[in-house]
Amino acid sequence: MTLSNTTSDQQHSAPAAKRQRLSERLTDWLTGGPRPQPAPIVRKLVLQSQTKLRTLVIAMVGTILTVAVTAYLSGAVWAYAWLGTEIALSVARFAAVVALQRATASGRKGNATATMILDLTRSTTYSIGCVLCVLSGDPTLTLLAGMVIAGLTGGISSRSAGTPHFGITQIGILVLPFSLATIGSAIPHINVMTFLFPIYGIGVVVVLLENYQILLELVLSESQNLRLATYDSLTGLPNRVMKRARLAQLLSSNVAESRTDRQPFTVFGLDLDGFKTINDRLGHSAGDAALVAVADRLRDAVGGEEVIFRVGGDEFVMLIPTITPAEADEIASRIITSVSEPYDIGLGTPLDIGISIGSASFPQDGDTADDLLSAADIAMYAAKRRGKGIHVAYGTRSVETVDLVPEPDADARMARRAERMPAPGDHI
């Protein structure tokens, strides 16, 4: 590619990137609320607003009937065009919400943006139709338009409670043009709506914001309770409940696949070496600080916490998708090296903690959660018996005679190091 072509591409891509950033900012604002919230909370609020199928169906039936009556009474081309547009948008919105519900139920992200765009489009076309009702000078059509706008905005205060900016935008699109259209209407006294409808709109917005606050508190409380149930409060890592759920997800994704198409993954069973000695010698506060430090190193070793689970006092499990035995051994070696580095937790003397790892791979070492976890556990105890600080893969000769109880002197090396550490209350 020549320099001129490169420059031209950059000139064309700059406006596109600017438009994308503008679109992202607009989407963020529409899905946001008075105060910024974490992305998972925003996602839950958006889904709560955009997956109310029953409310949507009731609203669609009501508006289609209203527009059909408008077309019948007026006989105008614009009214029949409005009816056709309303039916088409209703079908599209229904399909989009159903698709979003199904995606959410199956654990996929889904396209909430599509439902929001359709909602805004529908609000805009309905607002235009209502303005045309006012401009027609027919009191009956104007009354119908005003009634339905009042009903729709009331429904928006509930349906869009999770996305207040989006709801306020819809209310503005519906209320303001109708109010302005009444200014020059020939219908006697109809211009009183010029002042009353905006006041009504403000009242609906207040109700919307109150609904948002109630819904936000419920979602935050639910999220907090879920985190308490599925995450370890000390290290912040997912716990055994999440481990089971993630294992089930990995296994279920392979159930429908043929044996040749299955995606392998490896289960690591990890147990700290010398941790009991730290607890006994230095106390549980030091032990807790050490566990937090170990958890941080495990995160760094695998690039996140999504695959690491704390399942017991000093026991962890890792689920590593799609790796070969050689790659598993390389990851285990990296973890052992990282964890075995001395820890400075403010005691004046570095702590030595080791880690033993056993691994089992799907599908050759088991095709159920219990089989894989048991195999990884057996391999981990084999690592303990062989001297600790090593990785043993299930199925190798080293696990053939493994007893699930480690040797009595297995922690001797760590105990000797711990004896050199100051006990709680000693002068450092």
Tab-separated table of C-alpha atoms in Angstrom:
chain	number	residue	atom	x	y	z
A	1	MET	CA	0.000	0.000	0.000
A	2	THR	CA	1.350	3.428	-0.949
A	3	LEU	CA	1.728	6.327	1.455
A	4	SER	CA	-1.128	8.169	-0.242
A	5	ASN	CA	-3.406	5.160	0.169
A	6	THR	CA	-2.435	4.857	3.841
A	7	THR	CA	-3.143	8.542	4.421
A	8	SER	CA	-6.488	8.221	2.654
A	9	ASP	CA	-7.444	5.206	4.772
A	10	GLN	CA	-6.535	7.097	7.932
A	11	GLN	CA	-8.613	10.080	6.814
A	12	HIS	CA	-11.599	7.828	6.172
A	13	SER	CA	-11.169	5.806	9.374
A	14	ALA	CA	-10.918	8.856	11.650
A	15	PRO	CA	-14.545	9.978	11.122
A	16	ALA	CA	-15.714	6.367	11.481
A	17	ALA	CA	-13.855	6.009	14.784
A	18	LYS	CA	-15.290	9.329	15.943
A	19	ARG	CA	-18.817	8.195	15.079
A	20	GLN	CA	-18.236	4.917	16.942
A	21	ARG	CA	-17.041	6.753	20.051
A	22	LEU	CA	-20.035	9.080	19.866
A	23	SER	CA	-22.373	6.083	19.516
A	24	GLU	CA	-20.752	4.364	22.508
A	25	ARG	CA	-21.064	7.491	24.649
A	26	LEU	CA	-24.704	7.881	23.651
A	27	THR	CA	-25.408	4.224	24.483
A	28	ASP	CA	-23.648	4.575	27.833
A	29	TRP	CA	-25.742	7.630	28.657
A	30	LEU	CA	-29.039	6.026	27.602
A	31	THR	CA	-28.372	2.907	29.676
A	32	GLY	CA	-27.077	4.859	32.660
A	33	GLY	CA	-28.684	6.527	35.635
A	34	PRO	CA	-28.105	9.488	37.949
A	35	ARG	CA	-24.969	7.824	39.400
A	36	PRO	CA	-22.451	5.574	37.615
A	37	GLN	CA	-22.787	1.867	38.401
A	38	PRO	CA	-20.543	-1.134	37.667
A	39	ALA	CA	-21.038	-2.671	34.223
A	40	PRO	CA	-22.647	-5.922	35.536
A	41	ILE	CA	-25.219	-3.885	37.491
A	42	VAL	CA	-25.996	-1.747	34.445
A	43	ARG	CA	-26.396	-4.909	32.380
A	44	LYS	CA	-28.900	-6.357	34.854
A	45	LEU	CA	-30.871	-3.107	34.898
A	46	VAL	CA	-30.956	-2.956	31.102
A	47	LEU	CA	-32.160	-6.554	30.862
A	48	GLN	CA	-34.786	-5.892	33.517
A	49	SER	CA	-36.144	-3.064	31.382
A	50	GLN	CA	-35.804	-4.682	27.974
A	51	THR	CA	-37.141	-8.195	28.621
A	52	LYS	CA	-40.630	-7.419	29.965
A	53	LEU	CA	-42.491	-9.263	27.250
A	54	ARG	CA	-45.956	-9.223	28.847
A	55	THR	CA	-45.874	-5.458	29.382
A	56	LEU	CA	-44.675	-4.999	25.822
A	57	VAL	CA	-47.491	-7.129	24.361
A	58	ILE	CA	-50.169	-5.218	26.292
A	59	ALA	CA	-48.713	-1.890	25.126
A	60	MET	CA	-48.490	-3.078	21.512
A	61	VAL	CA	-52.094	-4.285	21.432
A	62	GLY	CA	-53.308	-1.005	22.911
A	63	THR	CA	-51.378	1.222	20.533
A	64	ILE	CA	-52.207	-0.824	17.422
A	65	LEU	CA	-55.924	-0.687	18.276
A	66	THR	CA	-55.703	3.072	18.871
A	67	VAL	CA	-53.957	3.672	15.562
A	68	ALA	CA	-56.447	1.375	13.792
A	69	VAL	CA	-59.335	3.434	15.211
A	70	THR	CA	-57.542	6.613	14.090
A	71	ALA	CA	-57.204	5.246	10.553
A	72	TYR	CA	-60.852	4.157	10.501
A	73	LEU	CA	-62.192	7.503	11.767
A	74	SER	CA	-59.994	9.731	9.636
A	75	GLY	CA	-59.635	7.629	6.494
A	76	ALA	CA	-56.386	9.539	5.905
A	77	VAL	CA	-53.427	8.060	4.057
A	78	TRP	CA	-51.055	9.145	6.817
A	79	ALA	CA	-53.141	7.266	9.394
A	80	TYR	CA	-53.005	4.012	7.409
A	81	ALA	CA	-49.251	4.510	6.883
A	82	TRP	CA	-48.942	5.004	10.640
A	83	LEU	CA	-50.892	1.776	11.239
A	84	GLY	CA	-48.630	-0.197	8.913
A	85	THR	CA	-45.524	1.256	10.547
A	86	GLU	CA	-46.864	0.504	14.040
A	87	ILE	CA	-47.601	-3.138	13.138
A	88	ALA	CA	-44.158	-3.623	11.550
A	89	LEU	CA	-42.344	-2.070	14.502
A	90	SER	CA	-44.410	-4.089	16.983
A	91	VAL	CA	-43.493	-7.353	15.243
A	92	ALA	CA	-39.816	-6.339	15.150
A	93	ARG	CA	-39.822	-5.320	18.819
A	94	PHE	CA	-41.522	-8.553	19.860
A	95	ALA	CA	-38.950	-10.620	17.920
A	96	ALA	CA	-36.050	-8.625	19.365
A	97	VAL	CA	-37.257	-9.039	22.961
A	98	VAL	CA	-37.841	-12.788	22.492
A	99	ALA	CA	-34.322	-13.143	21.020
A	100	LEU	CA	-32.879	-11.198	23.958
A	101	GLN	CA	-34.760	-13.365	26.468
A	102	ARG	CA	-33.513	-16.569	24.845
A	103	ALA	CA	-29.929	-15.318	24.669
A	104	THR	CA	-30.019	-14.330	28.338
A	105	ALA	CA	-31.527	-17.667	29.377
A	106	SER	CA	-28.747	-19.546	27.567
A	107	GLY	CA	-25.993	-17.448	29.146
A	108	ARG	CA	-25.222	-15.403	26.022
A	109	LYS	CA	-25.035	-11.632	25.998
A	110	GLY	CA	-27.861	-10.882	23.577
A	111	ASN	CA	-28.533	-7.634	21.733
A	112	ALA	CA	-30.222	-5.177	24.088
A	113	THR	CA	-29.186	-2.281	21.855
A	114	ALA	CA	-31.523	-3.504	19.092
A	115	THR	CA	-34.546	-3.467	21.409
A	116	MET	CA	-33.687	0.038	22.599
A	117	ILE	CA	-33.285	1.372	19.050
A	118	LEU	CA	-36.654	-0.122	18.098
A	119	ASP	CA	-38.248	1.429	21.194
A	120	LEU	CA	-36.881	4.867	20.312
A	121	THR	CA	-38.002	4.465	16.693
A	122	ARG	CA	-41.475	3.465	17.781
A	123	SER	CA	-41.716	6.382	20.244
A	124	THR	CA	-40.685	8.755	17.454
A	125	THR	CA	-43.201	7.424	14.907
A	126	TYR	CA	-45.965	7.404	17.511
A	127	SER	CA	-45.161	10.969	18.479
A	128	ILE	CA	-45.366	12.024	14.821
A	129	GLY	CA	-48.735	10.281	14.453
A	130	CYS	CA	-50.098	11.976	17.569
A	131	VAL	CA	-48.967	15.377	16.311
A	132	LEU	CA	-50.780	14.710	13.026
A	133	CYS	CA	-53.904	13.858	15.060
A	134	VAL	CA	-53.743	17.301	16.691
A	135	LEU	CA	-53.043	19.067	13.393
A	136	SER	CA	-56.037	17.325	11.813
A	137	GLY	CA	-58.285	19.467	13.993
A	138	ASP	CA	-60.443	16.461	14.915
A	139	PRO	CA	-61.243	16.566	18.670
A	140	THR	CA	-61.803	12.790	18.841
A	141	LEU	CA	-58.436	11.965	17.267
A	142	THR	CA	-56.720	14.514	19.509
A	143	LEU	CA	-58.383	13.011	22.575
A	144	LEU	CA	-57.285	9.496	21.542
A	145	ALA	CA	-53.720	10.684	20.989
A	146	GLY	CA	-53.569	12.410	24.354
A	147	MET	CA	-55.026	9.413	26.179
A	148	VAL	CA	-52.544	6.976	24.656
A	149	ILE	CA	-49.552	9.254	25.246
A	150	ALA	CA	-50.578	9.504	28.904
A	151	GLY	CA	-50.882	5.715	29.113
A	152	LEU	CA	-47.589	5.067	27.327
A	153	THR	CA	-45.581	7.459	29.484
A	154	GLY	CA	-47.061	5.873	32.600
A	155	GLY	CA	-46.008	2.454	31.321
A	156	ILE	CA	-42.527	3.740	30.500
A	157	SER	CA	-42.072	4.852	34.118
A	158	SER	CA	-42.378	1.168	35.040
A	159	ARG	CA	-40.959	-0.705	32.048
A	160	SER	CA	-37.897	1.533	31.691
A	161	ALA	CA	-37.252	1.909	35.421
A	162	GLY	CA	-33.848	0.258	35.046
A	163	THR	CA	-32.731	2.766	32.388
A	164	PRO	CA	-33.967	6.186	33.544
A	165	HIS	CA	-32.142	8.241	30.894
A	166	PHE	CA	-33.652	6.054	28.198
A	167	GLY	CA	-37.103	6.346	29.775
A	168	ILE	CA	-36.841	10.125	30.120
A	169	THR	CA	-35.830	10.361	26.456
A	170	GLN	CA	-38.910	8.357	25.419
A	171	ILE	CA	-41.199	10.485	27.601
A	172	GLY	CA	-39.747	13.658	26.099
A	173	ILE	CA	-40.207	12.346	22.553
A	174	LEU	CA	-43.877	11.606	23.257
A	175	VAL	CA	-44.909	14.581	25.419
A	176	LEU	CA	-43.081	17.622	24.040
A	177	PRO	CA	-44.096	17.489	20.328
A	178	PHE	CA	-47.743	16.831	21.282
A	179	SER	CA	-47.706	19.786	23.689
A	180	LEU	CA	-46.210	22.114	21.077
A	181	ALA	CA	-48.712	20.961	18.428
A	182	THR	CA	-51.610	22.084	20.623
A	183	ILE	CA	-50.427	25.699	20.629
A	184	GLY	CA	-51.947	26.606	17.270
A	185	SER	CA	-54.792	24.095	17.252
A	186	ALA	CA	-58.259	25.307	16.223
A	187	ILE	CA	-59.912	23.003	18.763
A	188	PRO	CA	-61.419	25.197	21.538
A	189	HIS	CA	-59.410	25.270	24.757
A	190	ILE	CA	-57.098	22.478	23.573
A	191	ASN	CA	-54.086	24.759	24.013
A	192	VAL	CA	-54.403	24.246	27.773
A	193	MET	CA	-52.571	20.969	27.016
A	194	THR	CA	-49.537	23.062	26.093
A	195	PHE	CA	-48.957	23.622	29.807
A	196	LEU	CA	-50.614	20.599	31.390
A	197	PHE	CA	-48.855	17.869	29.409
A	198	PRO	CA	-45.290	18.981	30.262
A	199	ILE	CA	-46.280	19.149	33.945
A	200	TYR	CA	-47.711	15.655	33.653
A	201	GLY	CA	-44.495	14.532	31.914
A	202	ILE	CA	-42.388	15.903	34.764
A	203	GLY	CA	-44.537	14.001	37.249
A	204	VAL	CA	-44.058	10.768	35.316
A	205	VAL	CA	-40.287	11.369	35.242
A	206	VAL	CA	-40.288	11.762	39.040
A	207	VAL	CA	-42.121	8.437	39.366
A	208	LEU	CA	-39.622	6.883	36.934
A	209	LEU	CA	-36.663	8.027	39.027
A	210	GLU	CA	-38.295	6.718	42.207
A	211	ASN	CA	-38.890	3.355	40.518
A	212	TYR	CA	-35.252	3.364	39.394
A	213	GLN	CA	-33.992	3.908	42.925
A	214	ILE	CA	-36.128	1.057	44.267
A	215	LEU	CA	-35.025	-1.269	41.457
A	216	LEU	CA	-31.362	-0.282	41.837
A	217	GLU	CA	-31.404	-1.092	45.550
A	218	LEU	CA	-32.965	-4.477	44.822
A	219	VAL	CA	-30.398	-5.304	42.119
A	220	LEU	CA	-27.477	-4.160	44.285
A	221	SER	CA	-28.765	-6.214	47.202
A	222	GLU	CA	-29.256	-9.266	44.982
A	223	SER	CA	-25.779	-8.847	43.521
A	224	GLN	CA	-24.243	-8.530	46.983
A	225	ASN	CA	-26.054	-11.622	48.234
A	226	LEU	CA	-24.997	-13.563	45.156
A	227	ARG	CA	-21.382	-12.520	45.637
A	228	LEU	CA	-21.464	-13.539	49.294
A	229	ALA	CA	-22.817	-16.936	48.258
A	230	THR	CA	-20.402	-17.535	45.377
A	231	TYR	CA	-17.165	-15.721	46.300
A	232	ASP	CA	-14.693	-16.190	49.132
A	233	SER	CA	-14.884	-13.175	51.447
A	234	LEU	CA	-11.173	-13.284	52.348
A	235	THR	CA	-9.432	-13.637	48.977
A	236	GLY	CA	-12.212	-12.444	46.684
A	237	LEU	CA	-11.850	-15.600	44.593
A	238	PRO	CA	-14.863	-17.630	43.450
A	239	ASN	CA	-15.708	-20.410	45.898
A	240	ARG	CA	-16.684	-24.079	45.550
A	241	VAL	CA	-20.233	-23.128	44.462
A	242	MET	CA	-18.836	-21.226	41.489
A	243	LYS	CA	-16.377	-24.028	40.846
A	244	ARG	CA	-19.220	-26.512	40.466
A	245	ALA	CA	-21.164	-24.142	38.234
A	246	ARG	CA	-18.175	-23.474	35.977
A	247	LEU	CA	-17.338	-27.178	35.761
A	248	ALA	CA	-20.938	-27.953	34.851
A	249	GLN	CA	-20.804	-25.275	32.156
A	250	LEU	CA	-17.604	-26.684	30.665
A	251	LEU	CA	-18.969	-30.234	30.706
A	252	SER	CA	-22.394	-29.316	29.315
A	253	SER	CA	-20.800	-27.517	26.370
A	254	ASN	CA	-19.129	-30.814	25.461
A	255	VAL	CA	-22.149	-33.091	25.899
A	256	ALA	CA	-23.593	-32.416	22.466
A	257	GLU	CA	-20.227	-32.678	20.757
A	258	SER	CA	-18.868	-35.845	19.226
A	259	ARG	CA	-15.828	-37.374	20.864
A	260	THR	CA	-13.565	-35.920	18.191
A	261	ASP	CA	-14.994	-32.403	18.605
A	262	ARG	CA	-14.781	-32.195	22.388
A	263	GLN	CA	-12.771	-29.293	23.759
A	264	PRO	CA	-10.273	-30.553	26.364
A	265	PHE	CA	-9.652	-28.735	29.614
A	266	THR	CA	-7.538	-29.396	32.687
A	267	VAL	CA	-8.437	-29.322	36.362
A	268	PHE	CA	-5.692	-28.292	38.787
A	269	GLY	CA	-5.920	-29.253	42.450
A	270	LEU	CA	-3.616	-26.990	44.477
A	271	ASP	CA	-2.672	-27.276	48.142
A	272	LEU	CA	-0.281	-24.991	50.023
A	273	ASP	CA	2.823	-26.464	51.660
A	274	GLY	CA	3.686	-25.153	55.106
A	275	PHE	CA	0.571	-23.099	55.612
A	276	LYS	CA	-0.570	-24.979	58.731
A	277	THR	CA	2.755	-24.196	60.366
A	278	ILE	CA	2.262	-20.475	59.702
A	279	ASN	CA	-1.191	-20.590	61.263
A	280	ASP	CA	0.039	-22.505	64.305
A	281	ARG	CA	3.198	-20.458	64.825
A	282	LEU	CA	2.079	-16.934	63.851
A	283	GLY	CA	-1.672	-17.004	64.285
A	284	HIS	CA	-4.668	-16.831	61.991
A	285	SER	CA	-4.210	-13.151	61.147
A	286	ALA	CA	-0.849	-13.926	59.588
A	287	GLY	CA	-2.398	-16.942	57.882
A	288	ASP	CA	-5.163	-14.810	56.398
A	289	ALA	CA	-2.654	-12.245	55.113
A	290	ALA	CA	-0.631	-15.066	53.557
A	291	LEU	CA	-3.718	-16.490	51.831
A	292	VAL	CA	-4.552	-13.101	50.330
A	293	ALA	CA	-0.982	-12.782	49.043
A	294	VAL	CA	-1.075	-16.290	47.564
A	295	ALA	CA	-4.413	-15.552	45.843
A	296	ASP	CA	-2.898	-12.441	44.239
A	297	ARG	CA	0.017	-14.474	42.888
A	298	LEU	CA	-2.325	-17.135	41.516
A	299	ARG	CA	-4.288	-14.427	39.684
A	300	ASP	CA	-1.094	-13.020	38.215
A	301	ALA	CA	0.102	-16.483	37.175
A	302	VAL	CA	-2.972	-17.207	35.042
A	303	GLY	CA	-4.018	-13.671	34.123
A	304	GLY	CA	-7.248	-13.321	36.125
A	305	GLU	CA	-9.521	-14.936	38.677
A	306	GLU	CA	-12.119	-16.458	36.345
A	307	VAL	CA	-10.525	-19.906	36.528
A	308	ILE	CA	-9.297	-19.900	40.152
A	309	PHE	CA	-11.429	-21.084	43.059
A	310	ARG	CA	-10.713	-21.234	46.781
A	311	VAL	CA	-12.409	-24.434	47.945
A	312	GLY	CA	-11.030	-24.826	51.474
A	313	GLY	CA	-8.633	-23.393	54.037
A	314	ASP	CA	-5.463	-23.583	51.920
A	315	GLU	CA	-6.896	-25.501	48.959
A	316	PHE	CA	-7.551	-24.088	45.512
A	317	VAL	CA	-8.841	-25.405	42.205
A	318	MET	CA	-8.107	-24.093	38.728
A	319	LEU	CA	-9.979	-24.842	35.515
A	320	ILE	CA	-7.759	-24.271	32.493
A	321	PRO	CA	-9.609	-24.638	29.162
A	322	THR	CA	-8.098	-26.133	26.006
A	323	ILE	CA	-4.471	-26.894	26.839
A	324	THR	CA	-2.117	-29.766	26.087
A	325	PRO	CA	-0.354	-31.789	28.819
A	326	ALA	CA	2.872	-29.904	28.063
A	327	GLU	CA	1.115	-26.558	28.423
A	328	ALA	CA	-0.471	-27.713	31.677
A	329	ASP	CA	2.947	-28.619	33.045
A	330	GLU	CA	4.324	-25.231	31.975
A	331	ILE	CA	1.475	-23.370	33.712
A	332	ALA	CA	1.915	-25.484	36.856
A	333	SER	CA	5.661	-24.749	36.904
A	334	ARG	CA	4.966	-21.039	36.588
A	335	ILE	CA	2.501	-21.197	39.483
A	336	ILE	CA	4.918	-23.153	41.708
A	337	THR	CA	7.735	-20.694	41.002
A	338	SER	CA	5.553	-17.676	41.691
A	339	VAL	CA	3.956	-18.998	44.884
A	340	SER	CA	7.276	-20.220	46.291
A	341	GLU	CA	8.847	-16.752	46.326
A	342	PRO	CA	9.147	-15.408	49.925
A	343	TYR	CA	6.263	-13.308	51.280
A	344	ASP	CA	6.641	-10.072	53.180
A	345	ILE	CA	3.406	-9.478	55.093
A	346	GLY	CA	4.822	-7.023	57.616
A	347	LEU	CA	6.184	-9.480	60.206
A	348	GLY	CA	9.793	-8.456	59.782
A	349	THR	CA	10.744	-11.882	58.392
A	350	PRO	CA	9.729	-13.199	54.956
A	351	LEU	CA	7.428	-16.210	54.953
A	352	ASP	CA	8.122	-19.324	52.902
A	353	ILE	CA	5.074	-21.018	51.384
A	354	GLY	CA	5.135	-23.753	48.805
A	355	ILE	CA	2.436	-25.329	46.684
A	356	SER	CA	1.759	-28.819	45.355
A	357	ILE	CA	-0.324	-29.320	42.222
A	358	GLY	CA	-2.171	-32.306	40.855
A	359	SER	CA	-3.927	-32.195	37.495
A	360	ALA	CA	-6.557	-34.179	35.635
A	361	SER	CA	-7.665	-33.626	32.055
A	362	PHE	CA	-11.014	-33.950	30.328
A	363	PRO	CA	-11.955	-36.314	28.779
A	364	GLN	CA	-9.159	-38.857	29.282
A	365	ASP	CA	-9.113	-38.671	33.112
A	366	GLY	CA	-12.878	-38.393	33.561
A	367	ASP	CA	-15.992	-36.955	31.990
A	368	THR	CA	-17.890	-35.895	35.132
A	369	ALA	CA	-17.159	-33.213	37.689
A	370	ASP	CA	-16.687	-35.740	40.500
A	371	ASP	CA	-14.321	-37.919	38.454
A	372	LEU	CA	-12.145	-34.975	37.410
A	373	LEU	CA	-11.979	-33.409	40.868
A	374	SER	CA	-11.190	-36.773	42.456
A	375	ALA	CA	-8.447	-37.469	39.902
A	376	ALA	CA	-6.895	-34.030	40.439
A	377	ASP	CA	-7.034	-34.589	44.212
A	378	ILE	CA	-5.291	-37.954	43.941
A	379	ALA	CA	-2.584	-36.436	41.758
A	380	MET	CA	-2.151	-33.540	44.201
A	381	TYR	CA	-1.560	-35.930	47.123
A	382	ALA	CA	0.932	-37.752	44.941
A	383	ALA	CA	2.801	-34.455	44.591
A	384	LYS	CA	2.706	-34.068	48.374
A	385	ARG	CA	4.199	-37.521	48.874
A	386	ARG	CA	6.949	-36.945	46.351
A	387	GLY	CA	8.334	-34.001	48.320
A	388	LYS	CA	5.964	-31.107	47.626
A	389	GLY	CA	6.493	-28.112	45.399
A	390	ILE	CA	5.924	-30.185	42.258
A	391	HIS	CA	3.221	-30.936	39.716
A	392	VAL	CA	1.892	-34.442	39.124
A	393	ALA	CA	-0.534	-35.283	36.335
A	394	TYR	CA	-3.136	-37.968	36.935
A	395	GLY	CA	-2.569	-41.155	34.941
A	396	THR	CA	1.197	-41.130	35.303
A	397	ARG	CA	3.024	-43.929	37.124
A	398	SER	CA	3.678	-41.622	40.074
A	399	VAL	CA	0.045	-41.772	41.185
A	400	GLU	CA	-0.438	-45.529	40.958
A	401	THR	CA	0.192	-46.193	44.665
A	402	VAL	CA	-0.984	-42.892	46.087
A	403	ASP	CA	-2.539	-42.853	49.541
A	404	LEU	CA	-4.871	-39.900	50.112
A	405	VAL	CA	-3.063	-39.095	53.381
A	406	PRO	CA	0.298	-37.293	53.069
A	407	GLU	CA	3.337	-38.588	54.907
A	408	PRO	CA	3.624	-37.483	58.586
A	409	ASP	CA	6.853	-35.543	57.990
A	410	ALA	CA	5.627	-33.851	54.808
A	411	ASP	CA	5.708	-30.364	56.386
A	412	ALA	CA	9.061	-30.820	58.090
A	413	ARG	CA	10.938	-28.458	55.798
A	414	MET	CA	8.378	-25.697	56.202
A	415	ALA	CA	8.205	-26.298	59.972
A	416	ARG	CA	11.958	-25.809	60.301
A	417	ARG	CA	11.720	-22.499	58.465
A	418	ALA	CA	8.756	-21.406	60.571
A	419	GLU	CA	10.706	-22.058	63.778
A	420	ARG	CA	12.994	-19.220	62.774
A	421	MET	CA	10.028	-16.840	62.503
A	422	PRO	CA	8.982	-14.641	65.456
A	423	ALA	CA	5.837	-15.764	67.236
A	424	PRO	CA	3.033	-13.255	67.927
A	425	GLY	CA	4.135	-10.929	70.686
A	426	ASP	CA	7.878	-11.640	70.196
A	427	HIS	CA	10.105	-8.611	69.773
A	428	ILE	CA	11.037	-8.127	66.132
